[in-house]
mmCIF file of C-alpha atoms in Angstrom:
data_model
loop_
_atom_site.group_PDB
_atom_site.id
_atom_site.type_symbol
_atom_site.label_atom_id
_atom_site.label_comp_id
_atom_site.label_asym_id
_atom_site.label_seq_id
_atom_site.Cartn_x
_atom_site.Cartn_y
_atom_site.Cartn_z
ATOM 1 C CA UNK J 202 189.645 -47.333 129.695
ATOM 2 C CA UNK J 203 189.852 -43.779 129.216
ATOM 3 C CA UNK J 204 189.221 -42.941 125.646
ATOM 4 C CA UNK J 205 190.541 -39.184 123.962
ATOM 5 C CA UNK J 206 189.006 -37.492 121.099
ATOM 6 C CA UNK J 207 190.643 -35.255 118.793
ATOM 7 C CA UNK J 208 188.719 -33.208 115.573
ATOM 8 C CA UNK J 209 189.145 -32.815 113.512
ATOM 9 C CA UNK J 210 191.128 -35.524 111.925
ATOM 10 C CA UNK J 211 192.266 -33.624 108.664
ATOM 11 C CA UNK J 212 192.291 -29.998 108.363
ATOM 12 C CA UNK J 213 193.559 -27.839 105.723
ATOM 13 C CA UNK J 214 193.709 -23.968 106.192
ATOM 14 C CA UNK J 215 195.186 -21.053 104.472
ATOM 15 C CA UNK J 216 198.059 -19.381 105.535
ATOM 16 C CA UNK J 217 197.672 -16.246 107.959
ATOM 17 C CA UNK J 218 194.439 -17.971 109.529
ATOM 18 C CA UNK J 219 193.545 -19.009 112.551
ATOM 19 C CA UNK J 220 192.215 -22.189 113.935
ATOM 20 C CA UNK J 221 191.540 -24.445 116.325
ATOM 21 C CA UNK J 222 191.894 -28.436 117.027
ATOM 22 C CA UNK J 223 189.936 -29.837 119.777
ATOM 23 C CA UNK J 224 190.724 -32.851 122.572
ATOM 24 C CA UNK J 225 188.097 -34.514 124.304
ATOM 25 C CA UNK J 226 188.634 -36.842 126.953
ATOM 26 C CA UNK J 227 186.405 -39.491 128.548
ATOM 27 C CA UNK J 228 187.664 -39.404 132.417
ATOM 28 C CA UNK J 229 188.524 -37.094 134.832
ATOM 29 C CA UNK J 230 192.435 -36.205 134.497
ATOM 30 C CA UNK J 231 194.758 -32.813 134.775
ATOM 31 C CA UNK J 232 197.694 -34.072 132.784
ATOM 32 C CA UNK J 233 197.152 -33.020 129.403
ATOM 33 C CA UNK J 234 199.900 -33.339 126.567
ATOM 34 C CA UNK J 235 200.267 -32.038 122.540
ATOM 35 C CA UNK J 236 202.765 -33.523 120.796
ATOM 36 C CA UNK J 237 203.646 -32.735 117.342
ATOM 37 C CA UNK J 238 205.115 -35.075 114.519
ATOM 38 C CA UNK J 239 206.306 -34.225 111.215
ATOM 39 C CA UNK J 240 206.405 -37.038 108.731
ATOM 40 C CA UNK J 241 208.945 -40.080 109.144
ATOM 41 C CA UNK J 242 209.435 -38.537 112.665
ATOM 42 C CA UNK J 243 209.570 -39.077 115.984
ATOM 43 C CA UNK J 244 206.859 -37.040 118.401
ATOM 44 C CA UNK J 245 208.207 -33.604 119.732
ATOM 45 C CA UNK J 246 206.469 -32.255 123.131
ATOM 46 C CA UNK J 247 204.950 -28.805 122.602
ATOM 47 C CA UNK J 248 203.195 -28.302 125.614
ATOM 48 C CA UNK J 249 201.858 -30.192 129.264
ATOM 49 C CA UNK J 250 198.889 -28.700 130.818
ATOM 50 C CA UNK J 251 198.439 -30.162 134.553
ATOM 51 C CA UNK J 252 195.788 -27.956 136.101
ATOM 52 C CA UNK J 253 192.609 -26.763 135.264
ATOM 53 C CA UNK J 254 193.040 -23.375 133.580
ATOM 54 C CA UNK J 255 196.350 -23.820 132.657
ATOM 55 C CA UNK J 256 196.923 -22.130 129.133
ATOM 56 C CA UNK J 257 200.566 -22.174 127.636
ATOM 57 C CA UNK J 258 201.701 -20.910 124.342
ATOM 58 C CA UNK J 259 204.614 -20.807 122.610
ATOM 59 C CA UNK J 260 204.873 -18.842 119.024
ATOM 60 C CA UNK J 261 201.612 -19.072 117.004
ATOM 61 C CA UNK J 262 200.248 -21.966 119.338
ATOM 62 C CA UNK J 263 198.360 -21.565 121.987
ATOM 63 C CA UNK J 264 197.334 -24.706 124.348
ATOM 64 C CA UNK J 265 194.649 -24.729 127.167
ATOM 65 C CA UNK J 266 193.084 -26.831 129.436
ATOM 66 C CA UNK J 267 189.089 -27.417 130.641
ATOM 67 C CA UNK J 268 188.978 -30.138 133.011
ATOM 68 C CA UNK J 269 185.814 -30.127 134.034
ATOM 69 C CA UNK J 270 184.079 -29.628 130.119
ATOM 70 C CA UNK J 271 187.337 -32.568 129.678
ATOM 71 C CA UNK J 272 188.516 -30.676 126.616
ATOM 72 C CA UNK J 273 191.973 -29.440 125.649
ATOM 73 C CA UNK J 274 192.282 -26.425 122.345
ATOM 74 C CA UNK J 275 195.402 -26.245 120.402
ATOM 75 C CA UNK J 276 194.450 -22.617 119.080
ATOM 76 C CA UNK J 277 196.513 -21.878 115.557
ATOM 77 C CA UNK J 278 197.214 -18.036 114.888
ATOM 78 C CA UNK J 279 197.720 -16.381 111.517
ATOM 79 C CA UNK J 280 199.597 -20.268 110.241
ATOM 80 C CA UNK J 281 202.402 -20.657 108.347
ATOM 81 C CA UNK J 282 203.377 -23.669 106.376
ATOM 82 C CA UNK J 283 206.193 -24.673 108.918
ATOM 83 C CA UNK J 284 203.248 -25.444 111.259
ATOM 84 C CA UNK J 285 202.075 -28.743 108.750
ATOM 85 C CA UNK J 286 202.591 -31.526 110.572
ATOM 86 C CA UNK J 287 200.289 -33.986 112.839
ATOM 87 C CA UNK J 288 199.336 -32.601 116.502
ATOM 88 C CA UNK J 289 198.555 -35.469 118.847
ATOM 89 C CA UNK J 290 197.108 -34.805 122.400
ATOM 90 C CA UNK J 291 197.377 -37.272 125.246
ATOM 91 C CA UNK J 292 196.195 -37.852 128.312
ATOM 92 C CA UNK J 293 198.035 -39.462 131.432
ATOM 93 C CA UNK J 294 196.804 -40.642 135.026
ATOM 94 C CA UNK J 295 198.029 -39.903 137.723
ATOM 95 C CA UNK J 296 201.544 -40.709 138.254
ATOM 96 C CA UNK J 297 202.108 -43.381 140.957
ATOM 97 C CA UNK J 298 204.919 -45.892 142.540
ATOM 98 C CA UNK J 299 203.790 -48.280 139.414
ATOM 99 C CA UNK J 300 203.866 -45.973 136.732
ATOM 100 C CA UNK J 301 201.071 -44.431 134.559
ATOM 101 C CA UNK J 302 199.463 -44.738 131.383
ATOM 102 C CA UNK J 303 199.251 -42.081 128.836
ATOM 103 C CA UNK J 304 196.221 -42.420 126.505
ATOM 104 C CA UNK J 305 196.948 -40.699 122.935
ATOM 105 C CA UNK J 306 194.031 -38.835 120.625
ATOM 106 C CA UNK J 307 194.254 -40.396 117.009
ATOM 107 C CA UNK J 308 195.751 -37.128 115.581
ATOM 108 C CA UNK J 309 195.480 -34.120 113.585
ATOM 109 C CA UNK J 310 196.925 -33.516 110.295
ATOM 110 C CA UNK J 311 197.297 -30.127 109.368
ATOM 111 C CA UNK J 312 198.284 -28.786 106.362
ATOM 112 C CA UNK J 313 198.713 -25.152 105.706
ATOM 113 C CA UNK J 314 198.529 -24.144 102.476
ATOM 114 C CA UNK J 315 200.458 -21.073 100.793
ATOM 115 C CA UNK X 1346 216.204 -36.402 122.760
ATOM 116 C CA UNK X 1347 216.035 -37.144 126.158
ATOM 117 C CA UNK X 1348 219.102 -39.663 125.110
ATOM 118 C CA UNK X 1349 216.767 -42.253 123.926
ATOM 119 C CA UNK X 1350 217.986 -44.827 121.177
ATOM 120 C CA UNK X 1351 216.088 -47.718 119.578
ATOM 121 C CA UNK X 1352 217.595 -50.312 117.872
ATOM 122 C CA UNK X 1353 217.179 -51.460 115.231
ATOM 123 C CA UNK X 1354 215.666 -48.695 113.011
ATOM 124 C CA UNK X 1355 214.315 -50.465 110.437
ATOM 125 C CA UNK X 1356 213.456 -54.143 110.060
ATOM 126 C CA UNK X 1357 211.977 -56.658 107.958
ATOM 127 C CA UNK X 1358 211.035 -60.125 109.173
ATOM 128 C CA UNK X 1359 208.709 -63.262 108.226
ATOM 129 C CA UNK X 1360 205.720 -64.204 110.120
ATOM 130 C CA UNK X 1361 206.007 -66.398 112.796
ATOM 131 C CA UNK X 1362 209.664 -65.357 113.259
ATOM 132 C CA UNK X 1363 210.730 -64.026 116.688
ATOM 133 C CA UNK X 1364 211.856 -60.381 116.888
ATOM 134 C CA UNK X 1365 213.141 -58.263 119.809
ATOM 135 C CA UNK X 1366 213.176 -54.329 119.134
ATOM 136 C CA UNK X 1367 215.938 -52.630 122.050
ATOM 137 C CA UNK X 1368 215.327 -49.028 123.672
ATOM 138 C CA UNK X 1369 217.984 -47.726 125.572
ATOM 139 C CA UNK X 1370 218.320 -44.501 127.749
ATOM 140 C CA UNK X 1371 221.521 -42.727 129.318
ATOM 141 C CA UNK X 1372 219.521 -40.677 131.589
ATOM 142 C CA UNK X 1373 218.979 -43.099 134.088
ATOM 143 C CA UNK X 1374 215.165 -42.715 133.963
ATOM 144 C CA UNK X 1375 212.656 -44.933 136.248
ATOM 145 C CA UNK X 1376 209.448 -45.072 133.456
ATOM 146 C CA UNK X 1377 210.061 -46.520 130.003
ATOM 147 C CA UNK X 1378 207.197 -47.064 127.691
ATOM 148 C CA UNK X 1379 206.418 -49.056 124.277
ATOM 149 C CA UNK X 1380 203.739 -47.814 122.192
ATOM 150 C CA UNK X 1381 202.998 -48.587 118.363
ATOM 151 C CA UNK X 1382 201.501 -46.220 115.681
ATOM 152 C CA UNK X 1383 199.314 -47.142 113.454
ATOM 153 C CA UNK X 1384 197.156 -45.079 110.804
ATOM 154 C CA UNK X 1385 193.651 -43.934 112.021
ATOM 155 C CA UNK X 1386 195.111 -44.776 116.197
ATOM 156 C CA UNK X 1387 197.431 -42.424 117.150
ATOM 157 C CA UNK X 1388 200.059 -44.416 119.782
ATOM 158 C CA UNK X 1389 198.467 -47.290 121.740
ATOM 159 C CA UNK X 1390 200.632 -47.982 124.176
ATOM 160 C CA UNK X 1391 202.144 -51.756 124.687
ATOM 161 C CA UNK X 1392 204.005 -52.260 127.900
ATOM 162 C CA UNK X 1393 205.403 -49.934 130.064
ATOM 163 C CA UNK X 1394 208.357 -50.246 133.076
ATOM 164 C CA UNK X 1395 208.216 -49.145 136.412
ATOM 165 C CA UNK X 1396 211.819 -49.957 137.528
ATOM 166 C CA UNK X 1397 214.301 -53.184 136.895
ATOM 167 C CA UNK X 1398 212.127 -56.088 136.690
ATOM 168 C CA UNK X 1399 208.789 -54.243 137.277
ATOM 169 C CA UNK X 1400 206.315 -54.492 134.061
ATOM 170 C CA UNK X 1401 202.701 -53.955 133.674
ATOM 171 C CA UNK X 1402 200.323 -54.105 130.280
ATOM 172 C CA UNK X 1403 199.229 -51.682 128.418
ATOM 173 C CA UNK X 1404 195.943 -51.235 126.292
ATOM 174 C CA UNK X 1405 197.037 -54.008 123.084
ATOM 175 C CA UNK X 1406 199.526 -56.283 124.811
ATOM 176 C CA UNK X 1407 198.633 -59.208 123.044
ATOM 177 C CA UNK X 1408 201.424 -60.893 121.240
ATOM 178 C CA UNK X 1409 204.019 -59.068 122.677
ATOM 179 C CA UNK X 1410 206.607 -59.787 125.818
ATOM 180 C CA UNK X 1411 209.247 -56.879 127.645
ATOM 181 C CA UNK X 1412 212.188 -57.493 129.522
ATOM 182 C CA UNK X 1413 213.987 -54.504 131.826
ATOM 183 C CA UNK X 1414 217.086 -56.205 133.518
ATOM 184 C CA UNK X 1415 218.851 -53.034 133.841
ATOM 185 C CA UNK X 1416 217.767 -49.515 134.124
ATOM 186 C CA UNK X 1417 218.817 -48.569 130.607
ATOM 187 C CA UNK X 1418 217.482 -50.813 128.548
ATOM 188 C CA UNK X 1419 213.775 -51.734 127.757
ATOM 189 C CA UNK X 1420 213.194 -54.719 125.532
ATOM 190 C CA UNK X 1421 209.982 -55.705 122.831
ATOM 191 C CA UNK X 1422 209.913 -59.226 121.650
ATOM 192 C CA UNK X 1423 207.291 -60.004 119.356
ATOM 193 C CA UNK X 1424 207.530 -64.045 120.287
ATOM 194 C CA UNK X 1425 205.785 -64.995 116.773
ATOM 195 C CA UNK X 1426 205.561 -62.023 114.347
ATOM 196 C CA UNK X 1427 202.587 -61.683 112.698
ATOM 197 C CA UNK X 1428 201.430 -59.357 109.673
ATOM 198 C CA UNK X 1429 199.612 -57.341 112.112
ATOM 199 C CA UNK X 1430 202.389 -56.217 113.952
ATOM 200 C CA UNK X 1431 203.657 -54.107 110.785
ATOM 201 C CA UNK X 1432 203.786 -50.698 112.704
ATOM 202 C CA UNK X 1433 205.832 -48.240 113.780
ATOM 203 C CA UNK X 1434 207.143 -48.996 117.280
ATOM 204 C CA UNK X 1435 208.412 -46.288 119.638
ATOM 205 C CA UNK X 1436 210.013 -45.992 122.764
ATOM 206 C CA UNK X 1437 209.609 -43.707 125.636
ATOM 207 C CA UNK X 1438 210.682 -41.937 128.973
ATOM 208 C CA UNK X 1439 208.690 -40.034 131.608
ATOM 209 C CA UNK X 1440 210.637 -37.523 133.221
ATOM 210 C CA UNK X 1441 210.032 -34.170 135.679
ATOM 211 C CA UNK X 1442 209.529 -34.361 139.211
ATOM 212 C CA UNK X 1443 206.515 -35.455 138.708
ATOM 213 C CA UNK X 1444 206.838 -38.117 135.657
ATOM 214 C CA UNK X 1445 204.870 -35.141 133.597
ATOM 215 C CA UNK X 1446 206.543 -35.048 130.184
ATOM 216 C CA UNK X 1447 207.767 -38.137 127.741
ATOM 217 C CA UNK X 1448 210.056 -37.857 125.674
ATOM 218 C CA UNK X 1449 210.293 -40.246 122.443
ATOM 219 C CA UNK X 1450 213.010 -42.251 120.951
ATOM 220 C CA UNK X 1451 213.058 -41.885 117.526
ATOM 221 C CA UNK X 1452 210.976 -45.232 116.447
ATOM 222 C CA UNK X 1453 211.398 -48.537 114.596
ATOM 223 C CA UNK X 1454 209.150 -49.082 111.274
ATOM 224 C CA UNK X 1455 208.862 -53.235 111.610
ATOM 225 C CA UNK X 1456 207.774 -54.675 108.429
ATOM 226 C CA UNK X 1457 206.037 -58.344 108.777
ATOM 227 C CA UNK X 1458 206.236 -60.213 105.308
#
């Protein structure tokens, strides 16, 4: 079973600084997903990394991809509060004729404080 | 939204009662998926769909059944509810040309009394 790591669980940082959250991953695999939730909500898609290398950002986030150190970084520059929320990342195997599984990290609540 | 809807949105049942939670798509997608959420687990995901009639388990199966008898709709009966099956239940799709995105419906918080 392929297990996925995220730290750290709870973080709290000032606004205007940067940070990062971490995704571990215990098998090889190149499809890499963050998802973000806010609370009472469903999960949005912020980015899907499916090479090694790949780095993708979009605003103040910034997502990349090791896969053979298996880690994923959500990087956080200068945050605002609109970035609180809980970042999940996932993992999926390869697709196939029988679908695929998608293995999700137990999350990261961030809270960005004024 | 991908066009996902889950029905219903909230419920409250007894233990031992029988519950079936609906997902439907418009988007005519192969791949549907049920996962729960649960504090401290992130989404663990349930069942999953590879076409009408084609079902496989996922990681905490246990206790739970899914029907797909038409492309649109994706079905989670809990036979015999149980208190540990309070969670948050959502549906989703996997889309691109290579299945590499889902896309969530917007979830069912299932209380079990």
């Amino acid at each position: 079973e392929l297990k996925v790591e995220q730290n750290p669980l709870f973080l709290s940082m000032q606004e205007g600084k940067n940070y990062t959250i971490y995704c571990n991953y215990s098998t090889t695999s190149d499809r890499l997903y963050w998802y973000r939730q806010d609370p009472g909500k469903s999960l949005e898609s912020l980015f899907v990394l499916l090479s090694n290398g790949a780095v993708k950002q979009e605003g103040r986030l910034m997502a990349s991809l090791d896969t053979k150190a298996r880690l994923s970084t959500l990087h956080i520059t200068a945050a605002v509060h609109d970035l609180s929320a809980t970042y999940f990342c996932a993992v999926g195997e390869p697709p196939s004729n029988t679908g695929n599984q998608f293995y999700f990290g137990t999350g990261t609540s961030l809270t960005v404080i004024p | 939204d991908a066009g996902i809807t889950q029905s219903p949105r909230h419920k409250v049942t007894e233990t031992g009662t029988p519950v079936t939670l609906r997902c439907h798509q418009t988007e005519n997608h192969r791949y549907m998926y049920w996962y729960r959420q649960d504090p401290g687990h992130g989404l663990r995901l349930i069942h999953y769909s590879y076409g009408v009639k084609d079902t496989d388990k996922g990681e905490v199966s246990d206790g739970y059944s899914v029907s797909r008898s038409k492309t649109e709709d994706f079905l989670l009966t809990l036979e015999s509810a149980t208190s540990s099956q309070t969670s948050v239940y959502f549906c989703a799709i996997s889309a691109g040309l290579i299945q590499e995105t889902q896309y969530f419906g917007p979830g069912t918080r299932l209380l079990v009394l």
